[in-house]
Coordinates of C-alpha atoms and ligand atoms in Angstrom, one line a residue:
Chain A
M723 CA 24.6 -10.7 -17.1
S724 CA 24.2 -8.6 -14.0
Q725 CA 27.2 -8.3 -11.7
K726 CA 27.0 -9.5 -8.1
Q727 CA 26.7 -6.7 -5.7
H728 CA 28.1 -6.3 -2.2
V729 CA 25.4 -5.9 0.5
T730 CA 25.6 -5.5 4.2
L731 CA 22.7 -6.4 6.4
T732 CA 22.3 -6.5 10.2
V733 CA 20.3 -9.7 10.7
N734 CA 19.0 -10.4 14.2
G735 CA 21.6 -7.9 15.5
V736 CA 24.6 -9.5 13.7
K737 CA 26.3 -7.7 10.8
R738 CA 26.4 -9.9 7.7
S739 CA 28.1 -9.2 4.4
L740 CA 26.9 -10.9 1.2
E741 CA 27.7 -10.9 -2.5
V742 CA 24.3 -11.2 -4.3
E743 CA 22.7 -10.9 -7.7
P744 CA 20.4 -7.9 -7.8
R745 CA 17.5 -10.2 -8.6
Q746 CA 17.9 -12.2 -5.4
L747 CA 14.9 -11.9 -3.1
L748 CA 15.6 -11.1 0.5
V749 CA 14.0 -14.3 1.6
H750 CA 16.6 -16.3 -0.3
A751 CA 19.5 -14.4 1.2
L752 CA 18.0 -15.3 4.6
R753 CA 17.3 -18.9 3.9
D754 CA 20.0 -20.0 1.4
D755 CA 22.9 -17.7 2.2
L756 CA 22.5 -17.2 5.9
G757 CA 20.8 -20.5 6.8
L758 CA 17.9 -18.9 8.6
T759 CA 15.2 -21.2 7.4
G760 CA 12.5 -20.1 9.8
T761 CA 11.4 -17.6 7.2
H762 CA 9.2 -19.5 4.7
V763 CA 8.0 -19.1 1.1
G764 CA 4.4 -20.1 0.6
C765 CA 3.4 -18.4 -2.7
D766 CA 4.6 -16.7 -5.9
T767 CA 2.1 -13.8 -5.7
S768 CA 3.1 -11.8 -2.6
Q769 CA -0.1 -12.9 -0.8
C770 CA 0.6 -15.5 1.8
G771 CA 2.9 -13.6 4.2
A772 CA 4.8 -16.8 5.2
C773 CA 8.0 -14.8 4.3
T774 CA 7.3 -11.8 6.6
V775 CA 10.3 -10.4 8.5
L776 CA 10.9 -7.0 10.1
L777 CA 12.8 -4.6 8.0
N778 CA 14.0 -1.7 10.1
G779 CA 11.4 -2.7 12.6
E780 CA 8.4 -2.9 10.2
A781 CA 6.7 -6.1 9.0
V782 CA 7.4 -6.7 5.2
K783 CA 7.2 -9.6 2.8
S784 CA 10.8 -10.7 2.2
C785 CA 9.7 -12.4 -1.1
T786 CA 8.8 -9.0 -2.5
T787 CA 11.9 -7.2 -1.4
L788 CA 15.3 -7.5 -3.1
T789 CA 18.3 -8.2 -1.0
V790 CA 20.0 -5.2 -2.6
Q791 CA 17.0 -3.0 -1.5
A792 CA 17.7 -4.0 2.1
D793 CA 21.4 -3.0 1.9
G794 CA 22.3 -1.2 5.1
A795 CA 19.1 -2.2 6.8
E796 CA 18.3 -4.1 10.0
V797 CA 16.4 -7.4 9.5
T798 CA 14.7 -9.4 12.2
T799 CA 13.6 -13.0 11.4
V800 CA 11.7 -15.4 13.6
E801 CA 15.0 -16.7 14.9
G802 CA 15.7 -13.2 16.3
L803 CA 12.4 -13.1 18.3
G804 CA 13.3 -15.3 21.2
D805 CA 14.3 -18.9 22.0
M806 CA 12.9 -21.8 24.1
N807 CA 14.4 -20.3 27.3
D808 CA 13.2 -16.8 26.6
L809 CA 10.1 -16.8 24.5
H810 CA 9.0 -13.5 23.0
P811 CA 5.4 -12.6 24.2
V812 CA 4.1 -13.4 20.7
Q813 CA 5.8 -16.8 20.7
E814 CA 4.5 -17.5 24.2
G815 CA 1.0 -16.6 23.0
F816 CA 1.2 -19.1 20.2
W817 CA 2.4 -21.7 22.7
E818 CA -0.2 -21.0 25.3
K819 CA -3.2 -20.6 23.0
H820 CA -2.3 -23.3 20.5
G821 CA -2.0 -20.8 17.7
L822 CA -0.6 -23.3 15.2
Q823 CA -1.1 -26.7 13.7
C824 CA 1.3 -27.5 10.9
G825 CA 3.4 -24.4 11.7
F826 CA 4.2 -23.4 8.1
C827 CA 2.6 -20.0 8.3
T828 CA 3.6 -19.4 11.9
P829 CA 6.9 -17.5 11.6
G830 CA 5.3 -15.1 9.2
V831 CA 2.2 -14.7 11.3
M832 CA 4.3 -14.0 14.4
M833 CA 6.4 -11.4 12.6
T834 CA 3.3 -9.7 11.3
A835 CA 1.8 -9.7 14.8
V836 CA 5.0 -8.1 16.2
G837 CA 4.7 -5.4 13.5
L838 CA 1.0 -4.9 14.3
L839 CA 1.5 -4.7 18.1
K840 CA 4.3 -2.2 17.7
H841 CA 1.9 0.4 16.4
N842 CA -1.2 -0.8 18.2
P843 CA -0.3 -2.4 21.5
N844 CA -3.9 -3.0 22.5
P845 CA -5.8 -4.1 19.4
T846 CA -9.4 -5.1 19.3
E847 CA -10.2 -8.5 17.9
E848 CA -11.3 -6.9 14.6
E849 CA -8.0 -4.9 14.5
I850 CA -6.1 -8.1 15.0
R851 CA -8.0 -9.8 12.1
E852 CA -7.4 -6.8 9.9
G853 CA -3.8 -6.6 10.8
L854 CA -3.3 -10.3 9.9
E855 CA -5.0 -9.9 6.5
G856 CA -1.6 -10.3 4.8
V857 CA -1.0 -13.8 6.2
I858 CA -2.7 -17.0 5.1
C859 CA -3.1 -20.0 7.4
R860 CA -4.5 -23.1 5.9
C861 CA -4.9 -25.0 9.2
T862 CA -6.2 -23.1 12.2
G863 CA -9.1 -21.1 10.9
Y864 CA -7.4 -18.1 12.7
Q865 CA -9.4 -18.4 15.9
N866 CA -6.4 -19.4 18.0
I867 CA -4.1 -17.1 16.2
V868 CA -6.2 -14.2 17.2
R869 CA -6.2 -15.5 20.8
A870 CA -2.4 -15.9 20.7
V871 CA -2.0 -12.2 19.6
Q872 CA -4.5 -11.1 22.3
Y873 CA -2.4 -13.1 24.9
A874 CA 0.7 -11.4 23.7
A875 CA -0.9 -7.9 23.9
Q876 CA -2.1 -8.6 27.4
K877 CA 1.1 -10.0 28.5
T878 CA 3.1 -7.1 27.1
S879 CA 0.8 -4.5 28.7
Q880 CA 1.1 -6.2 32.1
Q881 CA 4.8 -6.3 31.8
G882 CA 4.8 -2.7 30.7
T883 CA 7.4 -3.5 28.1
A884 CA 7.3 -2.8 24.4
V885 CA 6.7 -5.7 22.0
E886 CA 9.5 -4.3 19.8
V887 CA 12.5 -6.5 19.4
A888 CA 16.1 -5.5 19.6
A889 CA 16.5 -4.6 15.9
A890 CA 13.3 -2.5 15.7
G891 CA 14.0 0.8 13.9
S892 CA 12.3 4.2 14.5
G893 CA 8.8 4.7 13.2
S894 CA 7.9 7.0 10.4
E895 CA 7.7 10.7 11.2
E896 CA 6.3 13.8 9.4
Chain B
M738 CA 9.8 -17.4 -8.6
I739 CA 12.8 -15.3 -9.5
S740 CA 12.8 -12.5 -12.1
S741 CA 15.1 -12.4 -15.1
T742 CA 18.4 -10.7 -14.6
F743 CA 18.8 -6.9 -14.4
E744 CA 21.2 -4.3 -13.2
Y745 CA 20.5 -2.4 -10.0
E746 CA 21.5 1.1 -8.9
R747 CA 20.5 3.2 -6.0
V748 CA 20.4 6.9 -6.7
S749 CA 20.1 9.8 -4.2
T750 CA 18.7 12.6 -6.3
V751 CA 15.8 13.1 -8.8
A752 CA 18.3 14.5 -11.3
E753 CA 20.4 11.4 -11.1
A754 CA 17.3 9.2 -11.6
I755 CA 16.4 11.0 -14.7
E756 CA 19.9 10.9 -16.1
R757 CA 20.0 7.1 -15.5
L758 CA 16.6 6.7 -17.2
Q759 CA 17.8 8.6 -20.2
A760 CA 21.0 6.7 -20.4
A761 CA 19.2 3.4 -20.4
G762 CA 17.2 4.3 -23.4
G763 CA 13.9 2.8 -22.3
E764 CA 15.4 -0.3 -20.7
A765 CA 15.2 0.9 -17.2
K766 CA 12.5 1.3 -14.6
L767 CA 12.3 3.3 -11.4
L768 CA 11.9 1.2 -8.3
A769 CA 10.1 2.7 -5.3
G770 CA 8.5 0.2 -2.8
G771 CA 8.6 -2.5 -5.5
H772 CA 5.1 -3.9 -4.6
S773 CA 3.7 -3.5 -8.1
L774 CA 6.9 -3.9 -10.1
L775 CA 8.5 -6.9 -8.3
P776 CA 5.4 -9.1 -8.4
M777 CA 5.2 -8.5 -12.1
M778 CA 8.9 -9.2 -12.6
K779 CA 8.7 -12.4 -10.5
L780 CA 5.9 -13.7 -12.8
R781 CA 8.0 -12.4 -15.8
L782 CA 5.3 -10.1 -16.9
A783 CA 7.9 -7.4 -16.9
S784 CA 11.7 -7.8 -17.4
P785 CA 13.4 -4.4 -17.3
G786 CA 17.1 -4.5 -17.9
K787 CA 17.8 -2.1 -15.1
L788 CA 16.2 -0.9 -11.9
I789 CA 16.9 2.5 -10.6
D790 CA 16.1 2.5 -6.9
I791 CA 14.8 5.9 -5.8
S792 CA 13.8 4.9 -2.3
A793 CA 16.7 6.8 -0.8
V794 CA 15.9 10.1 -2.6
Q795 CA 15.2 12.4 0.4
E796 CA 13.3 15.1 -1.5
L797 CA 10.6 12.5 -2.4
H798 CA 9.6 11.7 1.2
G799 CA 7.2 13.4 3.6
I800 CA 4.0 15.4 3.8
V801 CA 3.8 19.2 3.7
R802 CA 0.8 21.4 4.5
E803 CA 0.1 24.2 2.1
P804 CA -2.8 26.7 2.2
D805 CA -4.9 24.8 -0.3
G806 CA -3.9 21.3 0.3
L807 CA -1.4 18.7 1.5
V808 CA 1.6 17.9 -0.7
V809 CA 2.5 14.2 -0.3
G810 CA 5.9 13.1 -1.4
A811 CA 5.9 10.3 -4.0
L812 CA 7.8 7.9 -1.7
T813 CA 5.4 8.3 1.3
T814 CA 4.3 4.8 2.2
H815 CA 0.6 3.8 2.4
A816 CA 1.2 3.2 6.2
H817 CA 2.6 6.7 6.7
V818 CA -0.3 8.3 4.7
A819 CA -2.9 6.3 6.7
S820 CA -1.5 7.2 10.1
S821 CA -0.6 10.8 9.4
P822 CA -2.6 13.1 11.7
M823 CA -2.7 15.8 9.0
V824 CA -4.0 13.5 6.3
R825 CA -6.6 12.1 8.7
E826 CA -7.8 15.6 9.6
Y827 CA -7.8 17.3 6.2
L828 CA -8.2 14.4 3.7
P829 CA -10.0 11.6 5.6
A830 CA -10.9 9.8 2.4
L831 CA -7.1 9.6 1.5
A832 CA -6.3 8.2 4.9
Q833 CA -9.1 5.7 4.7
A834 CA -8.1 4.5 1.2
A835 CA -4.4 4.2 2.2
S836 CA -5.5 2.1 5.2
K837 CA -7.4 -0.2 2.9
V838 CA -4.6 -0.9 0.4
G839 CA -3.5 -4.5 0.4
D840 CA -2.4 -5.6 3.9
L841 CA -0.2 -4.4 6.7
Q842 CA 3.0 -5.6 5.1
V843 CA 2.1 -4.1 1.6
R844 CA 1.3 -0.8 3.3
N845 CA 4.8 -0.7 4.9
R846 CA 6.5 -0.9 1.5
G847 CA 4.1 0.4 -1.1
T848 CA 4.2 4.1 -1.9
L849 CA 1.7 6.7 -3.0
G850 CA 3.8 7.7 -6.0
G851 CA 4.3 4.0 -7.1
N852 CA 0.6 3.4 -6.7
L853 CA -0.4 6.4 -8.9
S854 CA 2.4 5.8 -11.5
H855 CA 1.5 2.2 -11.9
A856 CA -2.1 3.1 -12.5
D857 CA -3.6 -0.3 -11.9
M858 CA -7.3 -0.1 -12.8
A859 CA -8.2 -1.6 -9.4
S860 CA -5.8 0.6 -7.3
D861 CA -7.4 2.6 -4.5
L862 CA -5.6 5.9 -4.6
P863 CA -6.6 7.1 -8.1
A864 CA -10.2 7.5 -6.9
V865 CA -9.1 9.7 -4.1
A866 CA -6.8 11.7 -6.3
L867 CA -9.8 12.5 -8.5
A868 CA -12.1 13.4 -5.7
Y869 CA -9.6 15.8 -4.1
E870 CA -8.7 17.2 -7.5
A871 CA -5.1 16.4 -7.0
E872 CA -2.2 17.9 -8.9
V873 CA 0.7 15.6 -9.8
Y874 CA 4.1 17.2 -9.8
V875 CA 6.5 15.5 -12.2
V876 CA 10.1 16.2 -12.9
T877 CA 11.0 15.6 -16.6
M878 CA 14.1 15.9 -18.7
D879 CA 13.1 19.5 -19.5
G880 CA 12.1 20.7 -16.1
E881 CA 9.0 20.5 -14.0
E882 CA 5.4 19.7 -15.1
T883 CA 2.1 19.8 -13.3
L884 CA -0.6 17.3 -14.3
Q885 CA -4.2 17.4 -13.1
A886 CA -5.5 14.1 -11.8
E887 CA -8.2 14.0 -14.3
E888 CA -5.8 14.1 -17.2
F889 CA -3.3 11.8 -15.5
F890 CA -4.9 8.4 -15.7
L891 CA -5.2 7.4 -19.4
G892 CA -5.9 3.6 -19.3
P893 CA -4.9 0.4 -17.6
L894 CA -1.2 0.9 -16.4
L895 CA -1.1 4.0 -18.6
T896 CA -0.6 7.6 -17.3
A897 CA 0.2 11.0 -18.9
M898 CA 3.7 11.1 -17.3
P899 CA 6.2 11.9 -20.0
E900 CA 9.0 9.4 -20.7
N901 CA 12.0 9.4 -18.4
S902 CA 10.3 11.4 -15.7
V903 CA 9.9 11.1 -11.9
M904 CA 6.8 11.8 -9.9
R905 CA 8.0 14.2 -7.2
S906 CA 4.8 14.7 -5.2
V907 CA 1.1 15.0 -5.3
K908 CA -1.0 17.9 -3.9
F909 CA -4.4 16.7 -2.7
R910 CA -6.5 19.8 -2.5
T911 CA -8.4 20.3 0.8
P912 CA -12.0 20.7 -0.2
P913 CA -14.1 23.8 0.8
S914 CA -14.5 24.2 4.5
G915 CA -17.4 22.2 5.9
S916 CA -16.8 19.4 3.4
K917 CA -17.1 15.8 4.4
S918 CA -15.3 13.0 2.6
V919 CA -15.2 9.2 2.6
Y920 CA -13.7 6.2 0.8
E921 CA -15.9 3.2 0.3
K922 CA -14.4 0.0 -1.0
V923 CA -15.5 -3.5 -2.1
P924 CA -12.3 -5.5 -2.0
H925 CA -11.9 -8.5 -4.2
P926 CA -12.0 -11.5 -1.7
A927 CA -8.8 -13.0 -3.0
S928 CA -6.6 -10.2 -4.2
G929 CA -7.8 -7.4 -1.9
Y930 CA -7.8 -4.9 -4.7
A931 CA -10.9 -2.8 -5.4
V932 CA -13.7 -4.4 -7.3
V933 CA -15.1 -1.0 -6.9
G934 CA -13.8 1.9 -4.8
I935 CA -15.6 5.2 -4.3
A936 CA -14.1 8.4 -3.0
A937 CA -16.8 11.0 -2.3
V938 CA -16.4 14.6 -1.2
V939 CA -19.5 16.7 -0.5
A940 CA -20.1 20.2 1.0
V941 CA -23.4 21.7 1.8
N942 CA -24.4 25.3 2.7
E943 CA -26.4 26.4 5.8
D944 CA -29.6 25.5 4.0
N945 CA -28.3 21.9 3.4
V946 CA -27.9 22.6 -0.3
V947 CA -25.0 20.8 -2.0
T948 CA -22.4 23.3 -3.1
H949 CA -19.5 21.0 -3.9
A950 CA -19.5 17.3 -5.0
R951 CA -16.6 15.3 -6.3
I952 CA -16.9 11.6 -6.8
G953 CA -13.9 9.4 -8.0
I954 CA -14.5 5.8 -8.9
T955 CA -11.9 3.1 -9.3
G956 CA -11.9 -0.6 -10.1
A957 CA -15.1 -0.6 -12.1
A958 CA -13.8 0.8 -15.4
D959 CA -10.7 0.4 -17.5
V960 CA -9.3 3.5 -15.6
A961 CA -10.5 5.5 -12.6
Y962 CA -13.0 8.3 -13.5
R963 CA -14.9 11.2 -12.1
A964 CA -18.6 10.4 -11.9
R965 CA -19.7 13.8 -13.2
G966 CA -23.2 12.6 -13.7
V967 CA -23.6 12.0 -10.0
E968 CA -21.8 15.3 -9.1
D969 CA -24.1 17.3 -11.4
A970 CA -27.2 15.6 -10.0
L971 CA -26.2 16.5 -6.5
I972 CA -25.1 20.1 -6.8
G973 CA -27.8 22.6 -6.1
K974 CA -30.1 20.0 -4.5
A975 CA -30.9 19.5 -0.8
F976 CA -28.6 16.8 0.5
T977 CA -31.2 14.1 1.4
E978 CA -31.8 10.4 1.0
E979 CA -33.9 11.1 -2.1
A980 CA -31.2 13.2 -3.7
I981 CA -28.7 10.5 -3.1
Q982 CA -30.9 7.8 -4.7
S983 CA -31.6 9.8 -7.8
A984 CA -27.9 10.9 -8.2
A985 CA -26.4 7.4 -7.7
V986 CA -28.1 6.0 -10.8
Y987 CA -25.5 7.9 -12.8
A988 CA -22.5 6.3 -11.1
S989 CA -21.4 4.2 -14.0
D990 CA -22.2 6.6 -16.8
D991 CA -18.8 8.3 -17.0
G992 CA -16.6 5.1 -17.0
M993 CA -15.8 2.6 -19.7
I994 CA -17.3 -0.4 -17.8
A995 CA -16.7 -3.9 -19.1
G996 CA -17.1 -7.4 -17.7
D997 CA -14.2 -9.6 -16.9
L998 CA -13.3 -12.7 -15.0
Y999 CA -14.1 -11.1 -11.7
A1000 CA -17.4 -9.4 -12.4
S1001 CA -19.9 -8.9 -15.3
E1002 CA -20.6 -5.5 -16.7
A1003 CA -24.1 -5.4 -15.3
Y1004 CA -22.8 -6.4 -11.8
R1005 CA -20.1 -3.7 -11.9
R1006 CA -22.6 -1.0 -12.9
Q1007 CA -24.9 -2.2 -10.0
L1008 CA -21.9 -2.1 -7.6
C1009 CA -21.1 1.5 -8.7
K1010 CA -24.7 2.6 -8.0
V1011 CA -25.1 0.8 -4.7
H1012 CA -21.8 1.8 -3.3
T1013 CA -21.9 5.4 -4.5
A1014 CA -25.2 5.7 -2.6
R1015 CA -23.6 4.0 0.5
A1016 CA -20.7 6.4 0.4
L1017 CA -23.0 9.4 0.1
R1018 CA -25.2 8.1 2.9
K1019 CA -22.2 7.8 5.2
L1020 CA -21.6 11.5 4.5
L1021 CA -25.2 12.3 5.2
A1022 CA -24.9 10.6 8.6
Q1023 CA -21.7 12.3 9.6
Ligands
LIG2411 C1 -0.3 -8.5 -2.2 C2 -0.5 -7.1 -2.7 C3 -1.8 -6.5 -2.5 C4 -2.0 -5.2 -3.0 N1 -3.3 -4.7 -2.8 C5 -3.5 -3.4 -3.2 C6 -4.8 -2.8 -3.0 O1 -5.7 -3.4 -2.4 N2 -5.0 -1.6 -3.5 C7 -4.0 -0.9 -4.2 O2 -4.3 0.3 -4.5 N3 -2.8 -1.4 -4.4 C8 -2.5 -2.7 -3.9 N4 -1.3 -3.2 -4.1 C9 -0.3 -2.4 -4.8 C10 0.5 -1.5 -3.9 O3 -0.3 -0.4 -3.5 C11 1.8 -1.0 -4.5 O4 2.7 -0.7 -3.5 C12 1.7 0.2 -5.4 O5 0.7 0.1 -6.3 C13 3.0 0.5 -6.0 O6 3.8 1.3 -5.2 P1 5.4 0.9 -5.1 O7 6.0 2.0 -4.3 O8 5.5 -0.5 -4.5 O9 5.8 1.0 -6.6 P2 6.8 0.1 -7.4 O10 6.4 -1.3 -7.6 O11 8.2 0.3 -7.0 O12 6.7 0.8 -8.8 C14 5.5 0.7 -9.6 C15 5.6 1.5 -10.9 O13 5.6 2.9 -10.7 C16 6.9 3.4 -11.2 N5 7.2 4.4 -10.2 C17 7.3 4.2 -8.8 N6 7.6 5.4 -8.2 C18 7.7 6.4 -9.2 C19 7.9 7.8 -9.2 N7 8.2 8.4 -8.0 N8 7.9 8.4 -10.4 C20 7.7 7.8 -11.5 N9 7.4 6.4 -11.6 C21 7.4 5.7 -10.4 C22 7.8 2.3 -11.3 O14 8.8 2.5 -12.3 C23 6.9 1.1 -11.7 O15 6.6 1.1 -13.0 C24 -1.0 -4.5 -3.6 C25 0.3 -5.1 -3.8 C26 0.5 -6.3 -3.3 C27 1.9 -6.9 -3.5
LIG2412 S1 6.0 -16.0 0.1 FE1 3.9 -15.6 0.0 S2 3.9 -13.5 0.5 FE2 6.0 -13.9 0.5
LIG2413 S1 -0.6 -23.7 11.0 FE1 -0.6 -24.7 9.1 S2 -0.7 -23.0 7.7 FE2 -1.0 -22.1 9.6

């Protein structure tokens, strides 16, 4: 049997300590141990993107990341994006452009969109579609998702603020 | 799904990683980005007793320019490779291939070293390693070893890396000056992996005669291969549409092509020919 290991994560800006089995997936730490059920699990094959969160500021699939791999890291989930009184531009985009139907994929799509806009604040439609390759939506046909991301990009450039959220880490450097 | 149980340890040096691999006697696996290994473990197609996480090993990160090429650290992510100004300038086919790996989230976690070590027959980067005549630097129990890309990939999920070794970095050789290069991919519609992926590097002299041609093909055969038949047919000829058409017919000659669930043998051979021609045509137009 593998021993439980001590892990410290900063989730949505709050430091959390956990005792976890090495095989625990980050998505289960978030959902089951921390009660952050906005992050979803939609597949077993790392393809649907419903589990996408930001790890040190970059969009990753939390079903394909071990909690122990994230030890010491900053994690942002959809709960950390914004709330009803203060929507993140991406959330506002989904609201305004009707970017969801059942909503199952939405948290993952929004986190992926945040990761995309961080590196490419003014994406073309094609770049948005390519950037969202790693998320699957079974309802919308993606049209309104693309419009929602376009809205967020426009809104952000008007405001002159970065789409990054509080916990976003530094980019890669050479 | 959850994998079977295993022990986990994070190491901070290559020496430590090798020591732990040795101590585990074949039970342990290195963990880089985890984007090939963890999906297999979740489906219980792999159940190593121990994972040695090398992601914090500083000496395996980063890209360094040398006179004859770029040395890319094994832990460099696909996203980093794809956006690196140096890679885009000197090794455009590598930047293009890295930008076409999986999706945005996969590229943020998956690493160059993990991709080449895993040696999936449908991985993108092996084709590029072949076309840029890469050298793979490996640290073994007995010291350092250099493997040429062409002797590195042995079969599906099989490489020439010795047991208990760590890939440190890969030098992609910058092709002769005036060369052009491109990566052309037919992604599988569901998985996104390459049904066929072609990395092509061509240089011509002032008379438009091909002086250098390197073609790496992935996805089509049991392992990525150099299409030497195409290279030989191009070198010494004027680089024209006619030359491309007559060279591309050799595209599947150097690989062990077989049919499977995704594509028949005949279809794969056809894809190799058509997409080698398309890759070369892109270079002609550049
Ligand atoms: C949804 C999805 C889509 C994908 N699509 C594509 C695609 O289109 N094209 C493509 O090419 N790939 C694709 N991949 C695979 C992706 O590129 C992987 O990230 C990569 O193949 C493995 O890199 P990793 O760092 O994640 O390695 P890991 O999974 O950590 O390791 C893979 C193997 O390599 C070994 N290893 C890792 N690093 C080293 C090292 N430095 N020295 C020695 N051994 C090492 C490990 O022990 C393990 O056996 C996809 C993956 C997913 C999940
Ligand atoms: S749950 Fe489907 S990609 Fe993570
Ligand atoms: S809104 Fe239902 S899956 Fe996307």
